[in-house]
XYZ file of C-alpha atoms in Angstrom:
656
model
C 14.382 95.693 283.275
C 14.280 98.255 285.905
C 13.577 101.859 285.495
C 16.618 102.930 287.100
C 18.841 100.960 284.776
C 17.077 102.905 281.681
C 17.399 106.140 283.732
C 21.073 105.414 284.216
C 21.738 104.235 280.543
C 19.904 107.536 279.175
C 22.330 109.452 281.920
C 25.437 108.046 280.520
C 24.563 108.092 277.080
C 23.422 111.600 277.297
C 27.013 112.292 279.264
C 29.145 110.713 276.524
C 27.015 112.320 273.613
C 27.483 115.660 274.865
C 31.150 115.328 276.190
C 32.401 113.307 272.945
C 30.411 115.865 270.727
C 32.124 118.903 272.339
C 34.990 117.569 272.452
C 34.968 116.670 269.064
C 33.795 120.090 268.006
C 36.614 121.260 269.971
C 39.397 119.522 268.184
C 37.870 120.314 264.749
C 38.394 124.127 265.367
C 41.732 123.234 267.339
C 42.949 120.909 264.025
C 40.468 121.907 261.228
C 39.940 118.765 258.833
C 42.215 116.577 260.685
C 46.039 117.259 259.900
C 48.964 114.678 260.328
C 51.381 117.100 262.481
C 51.210 120.476 264.852
C 54.472 122.179 264.942
C 55.208 125.696 266.814
C 58.090 127.609 265.460
C 59.721 130.063 267.985
C 62.752 131.101 266.020
C 63.647 131.103 262.775
C 66.965 132.405 262.987
C 66.426 134.550 259.550
C 64.948 131.410 257.446
C 62.362 132.894 255.115
C 58.929 131.386 254.451
C 59.688 130.121 251.494
C 62.167 127.602 253.268
C 59.243 126.333 255.074
C 57.118 126.064 251.917
C 59.709 124.591 249.814
C 60.306 121.736 252.283
C 56.436 120.761 252.458
C 56.369 120.905 248.486
C 59.133 118.643 248.530
C 57.271 116.096 250.239
C 53.771 116.804 249.198
C 52.669 118.007 252.488
C 50.441 121.186 252.549
C 51.063 123.916 255.328
C 47.899 125.688 256.974
C 48.053 128.457 259.305
C 44.706 129.438 261.489
C 43.671 132.604 262.634
C 40.522 134.605 263.259
C 39.252 137.833 262.165
C 35.923 140.111 262.361
C 33.156 139.108 259.922
C 31.728 142.551 260.114
C 28.560 140.883 261.773
C 29.449 141.502 265.267
C 30.663 137.900 265.298
C 34.577 136.469 264.538
C 35.357 134.202 261.382
C 37.907 131.576 261.576
C 40.389 131.947 258.377
C 42.478 129.022 257.277
C 45.767 129.763 255.053
C 46.838 127.004 253.205
C 50.226 126.430 251.287
C 49.957 123.964 248.513
C 47.184 121.949 247.009
C 45.400 119.745 249.435
C 44.763 116.510 247.228
C 41.618 114.697 248.454
C 41.277 116.776 251.657
C 38.249 118.430 250.691
C 39.665 121.960 252.235
C 40.405 123.950 249.190
C 40.498 127.967 248.805
C 37.480 129.691 248.220
C 35.069 127.076 248.940
C 32.786 126.087 251.735
C 33.910 124.893 254.324
C 33.211 121.050 254.924
C 33.524 120.086 258.417
C 31.670 120.143 261.878
C 32.525 123.281 263.773
C 32.314 126.353 261.891
C 30.930 125.214 258.271
C 29.529 128.559 257.119
C 31.819 130.971 259.338
C 34.895 129.170 258.183
C 37.149 131.287 255.061
C 39.700 128.944 253.444
C 42.316 131.480 251.349
C 45.580 131.041 249.764
C 48.703 132.113 251.850
C 51.049 134.716 250.744
C 54.727 135.317 251.215
C 54.502 138.249 253.765
C 52.637 135.378 256.417
C 54.863 135.223 259.380
C 56.930 131.930 259.526
C 57.002 132.497 263.329
C 54.086 130.455 265.503
C 51.585 127.358 265.043
C 51.518 125.411 261.726
C 49.630 122.514 260.992
C 50.738 119.694 258.479
C 48.452 117.894 255.943
C 49.324 114.655 254.521
C 50.393 110.973 255.177
C 52.018 110.761 258.757
C 55.443 109.352 257.079
C 55.429 112.592 255.194
C 54.401 115.365 257.858
C 57.144 113.457 260.175
C 59.510 113.697 257.646
C 58.786 117.375 256.886
C 58.833 118.389 260.611
C 62.294 117.002 261.201
C 63.319 118.332 258.147
C 62.355 122.039 259.412
C 64.508 121.439 262.712
C 67.435 120.587 260.455
C 66.997 123.585 258.797
C 67.618 125.879 261.273
C 63.919 126.389 262.476
C 63.454 126.353 266.367
C 60.393 124.603 267.163
C 59.086 124.327 270.377
C 56.219 121.941 269.932
C 56.056 119.121 267.100
C 52.928 116.910 267.715
C 51.691 114.186 265.690
C 47.938 114.021 265.180
C 45.461 111.323 264.730
C 42.321 109.931 265.834
C 44.037 107.267 268.322
C 46.040 109.958 269.890
C 42.917 112.239 270.272
C 40.645 109.505 271.503
C 43.565 108.916 274.375
C 43.818 112.760 274.980
C 40.229 112.531 275.660
C 40.735 109.773 278.334
C 43.074 111.690 279.832
C 41.423 114.628 280.267
C 39.115 116.151 283.582
C 36.240 115.454 281.416
C 36.622 111.959 281.192
C 36.539 111.270 284.711
C 33.146 112.404 284.998
C 32.381 109.869 282.149
C 34.149 107.316 284.222
C 31.644 108.246 287.199
C 28.866 107.647 284.913
C 29.913 104.158 283.839
C 30.019 103.659 287.616
C 26.280 104.439 287.920
C 25.731 101.979 284.907
C 27.493 99.044 286.985
C 25.413 100.299 290.026
C 21.999 100.486 288.142
C 22.731 97.216 286.011
C 23.194 95.158 289.441
C 20.129 96.809 291.018
C 18.042 95.797 287.568
C 19.350 92.098 286.977
C 18.642 91.628 291.286
C 14.913 92.578 290.128
C 14.742 90.003 287.948
C 15.289 86.968 290.623
C 12.155 85.273 289.896
C 12.236 85.048 285.984
C 15.700 83.920 286.405
C 14.324 81.350 288.839
C 12.160 80.261 286.567
C 14.499 79.927 283.613
C 16.915 77.907 285.951
C 14.157 75.260 286.562
C 13.537 74.678 282.789
C 16.937 73.788 282.581
C 18.251 76.901 281.300
C 22.467 76.909 282.308
C 23.517 80.095 284.713
C 25.755 80.971 281.466
C 22.980 81.048 279.409
C 21.003 82.998 282.094
C 23.774 85.711 282.226
C 24.360 85.738 278.528
C 20.169 86.659 277.776
C 20.358 89.195 280.882
C 23.417 90.610 279.402
C 22.135 90.957 275.844
C 18.631 92.250 277.052
C 20.332 94.910 278.921
C 23.580 95.789 276.400
C 20.890 96.022 273.534
C 18.926 99.064 275.443
C 22.233 100.785 275.836
C 23.267 100.389 272.054
C 20.111 101.794 271.171
C 20.613 104.602 273.325
C 24.145 105.152 271.908
C 22.530 105.099 268.583
C 20.030 107.556 269.431
C 23.158 109.846 270.556
C 24.596 109.450 267.581
C 21.796 110.316 265.136
C 21.479 113.052 267.707
C 24.673 114.527 266.920
C 24.306 113.963 263.327
C 20.978 115.551 263.125
C 22.366 118.583 265.076
C 25.594 119.023 262.502
C 22.813 118.686 259.491
C 21.029 121.875 260.721
C 23.697 123.993 261.955
C 26.579 122.799 260.001
C 25.212 122.181 256.299
C 28.534 121.107 254.568
C 29.495 119.121 257.425
C 30.091 115.394 256.632
C 29.244 112.811 259.624
C 32.254 110.629 258.860
C 34.718 113.752 258.619
C 37.656 114.541 261.130
C 35.360 115.632 264.199
C 32.977 112.684 262.959
C 35.401 110.362 263.498
C 36.897 111.644 266.602
C 33.359 111.574 268.045
C 32.594 108.119 266.683
C 35.745 106.498 268.315
C 34.931 108.062 271.535
C 31.425 106.648 272.131
C 32.788 103.470 270.831
C 35.571 103.037 273.123
C 32.986 104.375 276.028
C 30.144 101.803 274.944
C 32.730 98.980 275.311
C 33.564 100.163 278.592
C 30.064 100.066 279.465
C 29.140 96.852 278.380
C 32.168 95.300 280.164
C 31.161 97.141 283.485
C 27.478 95.530 282.538
C 28.522 92.236 282.022
C 30.507 92.037 285.203
C 27.545 93.554 287.481
C 25.070 91.114 286.004
C 27.879 87.967 286.931
C 28.196 88.943 290.303
C 24.479 89.392 290.939
C 23.668 85.554 289.667
C 27.048 84.576 291.324
C 26.064 86.006 294.676
C 22.452 84.405 294.281
C 22.990 81.480 292.779
C 20.028 79.164 294.633
C 16.903 78.618 292.571
C 15.045 78.540 295.872
C 16.140 81.733 296.863
C 15.430 83.245 293.762
C 11.907 81.991 293.808
C 11.485 84.073 297.225
C 12.827 87.217 295.487
C 16.125 87.314 297.267
C 18.363 90.096 296.399
C 22.166 90.749 297.166
C 21.264 93.860 298.602
C 24.072 94.427 300.726
C 26.250 93.742 297.504
C 24.276 96.466 295.844
C 24.749 98.988 298.941
C 28.210 98.455 298.865
C 28.945 98.840 295.300
C 26.646 102.403 295.583
C 28.227 103.533 298.279
C 31.724 102.838 296.012
C 30.176 104.347 293.071
C 29.168 107.578 295.169
C 32.445 107.746 296.846
C 34.353 107.988 293.562
C 31.621 110.114 291.916
C 31.846 112.653 294.859
C 35.894 112.508 294.202
C 35.884 112.894 290.552
C 33.068 115.477 290.642
C 34.734 117.839 293.208
C 38.028 117.794 291.699
C 36.698 118.338 287.902
C 34.750 121.290 289.160
C 37.819 122.500 291.366
C 40.092 122.494 288.056
C 37.268 123.787 285.958
C 36.693 126.425 288.489
C 40.435 127.394 288.265
C 40.946 127.469 284.498
C 37.472 129.384 284.257
C 38.725 132.169 286.302
C 42.257 131.767 284.582
C 40.506 132.059 281.312
C 38.272 134.454 282.368
C 41.366 136.992 283.671
C 42.951 136.587 279.878
C 39.862 137.401 278.142
C 39.417 140.836 279.987
C 43.081 141.336 279.366
C 42.900 140.449 275.719
C 39.405 142.365 275.307
C 41.048 145.556 276.522
C 44.069 144.758 274.222
C 41.413 144.287 271.394
C 40.167 147.746 271.759
C 43.699 149.680 271.702
C 45.607 147.539 269.347
C 44.168 148.217 265.862
C 46.717 148.218 262.797
C 49.408 145.844 261.348
C 52.529 144.896 262.792
C 55.949 144.597 260.489
C 58.201 142.022 260.946
C 61.840 142.692 259.497
C 64.286 140.810 258.276
C 67.931 140.258 259.651
C 70.229 142.374 257.119
C 73.782 143.739 257.025
C 74.831 147.379 257.751
C 75.325 147.987 254.475
C 71.801 146.919 253.151
C 70.511 148.843 256.308
C 72.071 151.951 255.864
C 71.209 151.868 252.202
C 67.241 151.245 252.912
C 66.995 153.901 255.461
C 66.279 156.738 253.244
C 63.153 154.676 251.891
C 62.253 153.391 255.465
C 62.110 156.838 256.830
C 60.165 158.391 253.832
C 57.649 155.386 254.421
C 57.367 156.491 258.088
C 57.092 160.123 257.269
C 54.391 159.760 255.113
C 52.438 157.264 257.262
C 52.905 159.591 260.044
C 51.602 162.662 258.224
C 48.516 160.525 257.068
C 47.856 159.788 260.950
C 48.337 156.109 260.045
C 51.309 155.392 262.513
C 51.057 154.506 266.246
C 53.360 153.887 268.629
C 53.789 152.684 272.331
C 56.860 151.198 272.743
C 58.477 149.965 276.130
C 62.201 151.150 276.771
C 63.842 149.426 279.587
C 66.695 152.042 279.816
C 65.314 154.780 278.870
C 67.715 158.079 278.549
C 64.846 160.667 277.723
C 63.758 160.815 281.329
C 66.786 159.506 283.600
C 70.377 159.822 282.379
C 71.912 158.100 285.318
C 74.107 154.858 285.136
C 70.823 152.716 285.895
C 68.019 154.331 283.817
C 64.454 153.552 284.581
C 62.189 152.523 282.230
C 59.835 154.693 280.135
C 57.351 154.063 277.070
C 57.599 156.168 273.708
C 54.204 156.686 272.709
C 52.541 158.864 269.830
C 49.656 161.770 270.722
C 46.633 159.287 269.055
C 47.850 156.456 271.098
C 48.304 158.898 274.377
C 44.426 160.233 273.843
C 43.087 156.610 273.637
C 44.834 155.553 276.932
C 43.495 159.032 278.429
C 47.042 160.079 279.047
C 46.269 163.408 277.742
C 42.923 165.123 276.864
C 41.182 165.666 273.708
C 41.393 169.297 273.825
C 45.041 169.729 274.899
C 47.655 171.488 273.135
C 50.817 169.351 272.957
C 54.464 170.548 273.208
C 56.365 169.047 270.686
C 57.532 166.063 273.367
C 55.630 165.900 276.201
C 56.727 163.909 279.229
C 53.854 162.623 281.612
C 55.364 161.512 285.015
C 53.242 158.988 287.307
C 50.790 160.438 289.608
C 52.028 161.767 293.222
C 55.577 161.263 292.146
C 58.330 164.102 292.601
C 60.092 164.921 290.061
C 62.791 167.747 288.847
C 61.735 169.406 285.485
C 65.304 171.131 284.892
C 66.836 167.560 284.897
C 64.188 165.809 282.748
C 63.912 168.773 280.338
C 67.839 168.401 280.077
C 68.017 164.733 279.608
C 65.059 164.892 276.724
C 67.073 167.589 275.035
C 70.503 165.270 275.498
C 68.289 162.231 274.325
C 66.980 164.074 270.953
C 70.265 165.465 270.245
C 71.283 161.724 270.232
C 68.516 161.614 267.841
C 69.325 163.965 265.458
C 73.097 162.387 264.943
C 71.552 159.238 264.232
C 69.281 160.441 261.883
C 72.279 162.633 260.103
C 73.799 159.504 259.618
C 71.017 158.303 257.586
C 70.906 161.213 255.660
C 67.880 162.564 257.721
C 67.429 165.981 259.071
C 65.359 166.430 262.178
C 63.906 170.123 263.250
C 65.862 171.791 266.402
C 63.887 172.031 269.736
C 64.391 174.045 272.675
C 63.181 174.177 276.040
C 59.880 175.462 275.339
C 59.078 172.856 272.867
C 59.066 170.350 275.922
C 56.471 170.181 278.623
C 56.272 167.928 281.824
C 53.032 167.039 283.488
C 51.314 164.456 285.833
C 49.383 161.582 284.560
C 45.600 161.826 284.967
C 43.477 159.508 287.479
C 41.821 158.009 284.896
C 44.524 157.000 282.605
C 45.186 153.368 281.151
C 48.911 152.668 280.881
C 50.122 149.576 278.694
C 52.743 149.305 275.941
C 52.317 146.975 272.423
C 55.648 145.465 273.569
C 55.585 145.327 277.628
C 57.934 142.342 278.369
C 56.363 139.150 280.175
C 58.440 139.882 283.274
C 57.734 143.418 283.813
C 55.955 143.536 287.379
C 54.090 147.046 286.227
C 53.568 149.858 284.497
C 52.167 152.328 287.226
C 55.360 153.798 288.122
C 56.784 154.426 284.541
C 56.851 157.364 282.615
C 55.338 158.413 279.180
C 57.233 160.358 276.467
C 54.765 161.437 274.109
C 56.809 162.394 270.913
C 56.033 162.762 266.779
C 57.357 159.678 265.002
C 58.740 162.144 262.158
C 61.012 163.088 265.039
C 62.548 159.786 265.690
C 65.379 158.522 263.319
C 65.369 155.338 261.417
C 67.299 153.341 264.106
C 64.356 153.764 266.277
C 61.512 153.393 264.614
C 62.724 150.017 263.119
C 63.757 149.105 266.512
C 60.122 149.908 267.703
C 59.116 147.978 264.654
C 61.301 144.711 265.672
C 59.693 144.669 268.874
C 56.295 144.942 268.108
C 56.117 148.684 269.532
C 54.967 150.498 266.555
C 51.935 149.674 264.339
C 50.031 150.759 261.192
C 46.457 151.735 261.084
C 45.423 150.649 257.824
C 41.979 149.459 256.312
C 43.851 146.506 254.616
C 46.924 144.259 254.906
C 46.214 144.788 250.829
C 46.784 148.625 251.369
C 49.898 148.812 253.782
C 51.418 146.154 250.941
C 50.855 148.523 248.441
C 52.760 151.515 250.263
C 55.718 149.010 251.163
C 55.947 148.470 247.389
C 55.857 152.186 246.529
C 58.524 153.163 248.966
C 60.781 150.487 247.830
C 60.981 149.228 251.435
C 59.120 145.893 251.000
C 62.259 143.815 250.925
C 63.242 144.755 254.107
C 59.846 143.209 255.304
C 59.465 139.410 256.516
C 55.823 139.726 257.400
C 52.885 141.445 258.178
C 50.721 140.669 260.965
C 47.362 141.828 261.949
C 47.785 142.514 265.546
C 43.831 143.095 265.844
C 43.469 139.577 264.334
C 46.299 138.125 266.202
C 44.206 138.998 269.639
C 41.372 137.931 268.082
C 42.360 134.520 267.561
C 43.797 134.115 271.033
C 40.589 135.523 272.565
C 38.902 133.058 270.478
C 41.086 130.266 272.102
C 40.111 131.448 275.284
C 36.711 131.877 274.897
C 36.396 128.349 273.594
C 38.213 127.097 276.604
C 35.716 129.009 278.819
C 32.881 127.151 277.032
C 34.582 123.833 277.552
C 35.172 124.119 280.943
C 31.363 125.662 281.147
C 30.548 122.159 279.594
C 32.515 119.930 281.691
C 30.898 121.909 285.144
C 27.559 120.835 283.877
C 28.559 117.628 283.281
C 30.092 117.038 286.499
C 26.868 118.385 287.994
C 24.788 116.121 286.311
C 26.600 113.030 287.227
C 26.787 114.077 290.675
C 23.067 114.128 290.472
C 22.815 111.044 289.098
C 25.280 109.128 291.546
C 22.764 111.272 294.544
C 19.604 109.774 292.996
C 20.980 105.899 292.650
C 22.470 105.489 296.240
C 19.124 107.057 297.788
C 17.083 104.465 295.549
C 19.471 101.628 296.552
C 19.410 102.772 300.310
C 15.217 102.815 300.192
C 15.280 99.383 298.722
C 17.291 97.893 301.321
C 15.427 99.648 304.230
C 11.863 99.623 302.581
C 10.045 97.456 305.741
C 12.009 99.297 308.239
C 10.596 102.285 306.485
C 7.183 101.083 306.158
C 7.080 99.870 310.056
C 8.441 103.488 310.873
C 5.768 105.103 308.956
C 2.950 102.920 310.355
C 3.870 103.600 314.007
C 3.988 107.386 313.283
C 7.989 108.297 313.618
C 8.727 111.666 313.151
C 10.303 112.469 309.823
C 14.058 113.374 310.927
C 14.047 109.868 312.705
C 12.540 107.892 309.072
C 15.031 109.925 307.006
C 18.267 110.106 309.483
C 19.547 107.151 307.691
C 20.315 108.749 304.236
C 21.469 112.099 305.756
C 24.163 110.096 307.807
C 25.235 107.839 304.733
C 25.397 110.720 302.424
C 27.641 112.848 305.386
C 29.786 109.530 305.508
C 30.048 109.220 301.963
C 31.301 113.165 301.107
C 33.990 112.203 304.372
C 35.309 109.259 302.975
C 35.669 110.945 299.485
C 37.902 113.586 300.995
C 41.203 110.985 300.873
C 40.704 110.497 297.261
C 40.421 113.947 296.488
C 43.606 114.680 298.257
C 45.372 112.289 296.348
C 44.451 113.158 293.009
C 44.946 116.662 293.961
C 41.631 118.216 293.301
C 40.931 119.379 296.828
C 39.271 122.562 297.424
C 36.885 123.875 300.139
C 34.648 125.898 298.496
C 33.975 122.976 295.472
C 34.188 120.047 297.930
C 31.542 121.963 300.516
C 29.341 122.875 297.354
C 29.351 119.045 295.814
C 28.759 117.607 299.392
C 25.677 119.727 299.835
C 24.293 119.097 296.648
C 24.520 115.622 296.981
C 23.261 115.594 300.493
C 20.318 117.588 299.328
C 19.171 115.434 296.474
C 19.714 112.214 298.045
C 17.345 113.374 301.183
C 15.037 114.561 297.974
C 14.683 111.119 296.310
C 14.274 109.387 299.565
C 11.337 111.369 300.479
C 9.954 111.559 297.030
C 10.325 107.629 296.775
C 9.128 106.869 300.102
C 4.939 106.811 299.207
C 6.066 104.741 296.477
C 7.870 102.304 298.587
C 4.935 101.895 301.029
C 2.676 100.645 298.441
C 5.554 98.143 297.384
C 5.996 97.149 300.832
C 2.325 95.732 300.942
C 2.306 93.909 297.826
C 5.938 92.507 298.419
C 6.496 92.210 301.969
């Protein structure tokens, strides 16, 4: 067994173990403990959470919601809120989480009735029951934007259609070439076996079993390594849990592929050199090996470059999203309320209690809002008014719109920098808009204080202002030219504040969800509230998923580069074996280095050029990625040839 095959096998198993292990852990985070269905509810159409839980209970299915929250130690903790009893699943409230991925940092808890029915839900139970629940949820009136069955088979198929699997296939190509090279070096052994009467099929089978045994041993060591890492970092994990099953299914599938490639390479070598006399002379199908190595190198180059290009694009995209989320995270503490659809009569009856609630939270400085108004008559009273943002003073200070030591008027209008405006016109518009607020409040039984022109100030936006709204529409081009109206929430009608709450423009800054729920019950407005959403945790959840994707793409890039290095080394070794006598003669005649090593440079450059059409075909071409991959391939190929040159000289003397 040649040492190149041993190195290629170890490299391939390391790639498989790393890719499969990270993919299994990634799936454990996405699908904790292996649900049977993953659904996303985009619109409930007024249906309460109890409808969801009732359908699930009827079919003996458990619902689960995954979110993230700070753990108080500078890191994040995953929270799984469950609705129902998970019989036999092993995931129970207030107990250690049993699977790979986030053992000590995962908390399982019971969900409450104020959980938002919109968003992503995981369904646990038998595949038939969960599929029935998903259909029943849609028939009940919920609008689903996703309904995906989850299983080990589906997840394994997704792995082989993923960009990271492209690199695994390139690693299997390296195993194919190294296996052929290893078998070709055993030509004299095969000749002796043939002379002693062993059939060709027996020779092929014996060589295959010998090489397959080594590969399987490497795979077993990789599996045991993954289990050992799990035992160290995830003490409550089971090697045969959901993540363990995903990992095991992937390595079994890839091992079968590797063994098929290995058997094919061994059979081809024996078919190409069947004569026992040639085997005794040490003949090898070097041209076949060289052709196989070149094809393998082209595939590795194309897939590695395409994988790096996709990884680079996705990583930069995730980095941009992460930066945006981190900014939102620093300025979006508090809870959002989502209100029920209610009739005008019920709304009118509840408005006095709602206004008392807003008044109390405002006086205790627990109310924050930054609400985007598309047609804002506070500043512009034309037929097509421009947008603006209504904001409280505390949020305005956090966004550097006003200075901490500034004494504010009752209503302050902050205009964009370097923009001309008519102060008289804006003041009149503010008075008219506030008069309309007074009329709405009067209908609700609330009396707003009177204001005059001296209660209104108009200022220019500071240069260091960071303008953002809690509920900015996704199709908004930008906020650079949007005015801001800074106003106390006690000066707004209940209709306006409920509108802000419904769009997510108003949050309530309490230390805990329980504290906010107690105040809602105390004021008698809990019947209006459909759900209480922790805005900070919601952003934290998106941030954790984005960080997870960035880690995934980083690992993919490392695997791509490692496989590229293996392919370059294999091509260089094969070329050195093919030209060993020529290189020995060139050295003995004192040929300069650039003449002795120009063949590997020309070959590497030709292989890089040949990989370009494949990159264009699979849509993975990028000038920077392709250039980087090509240069790395050429440098590694040249370095391998230079380092292997001295060994080949001695080998040429012993085996001319």
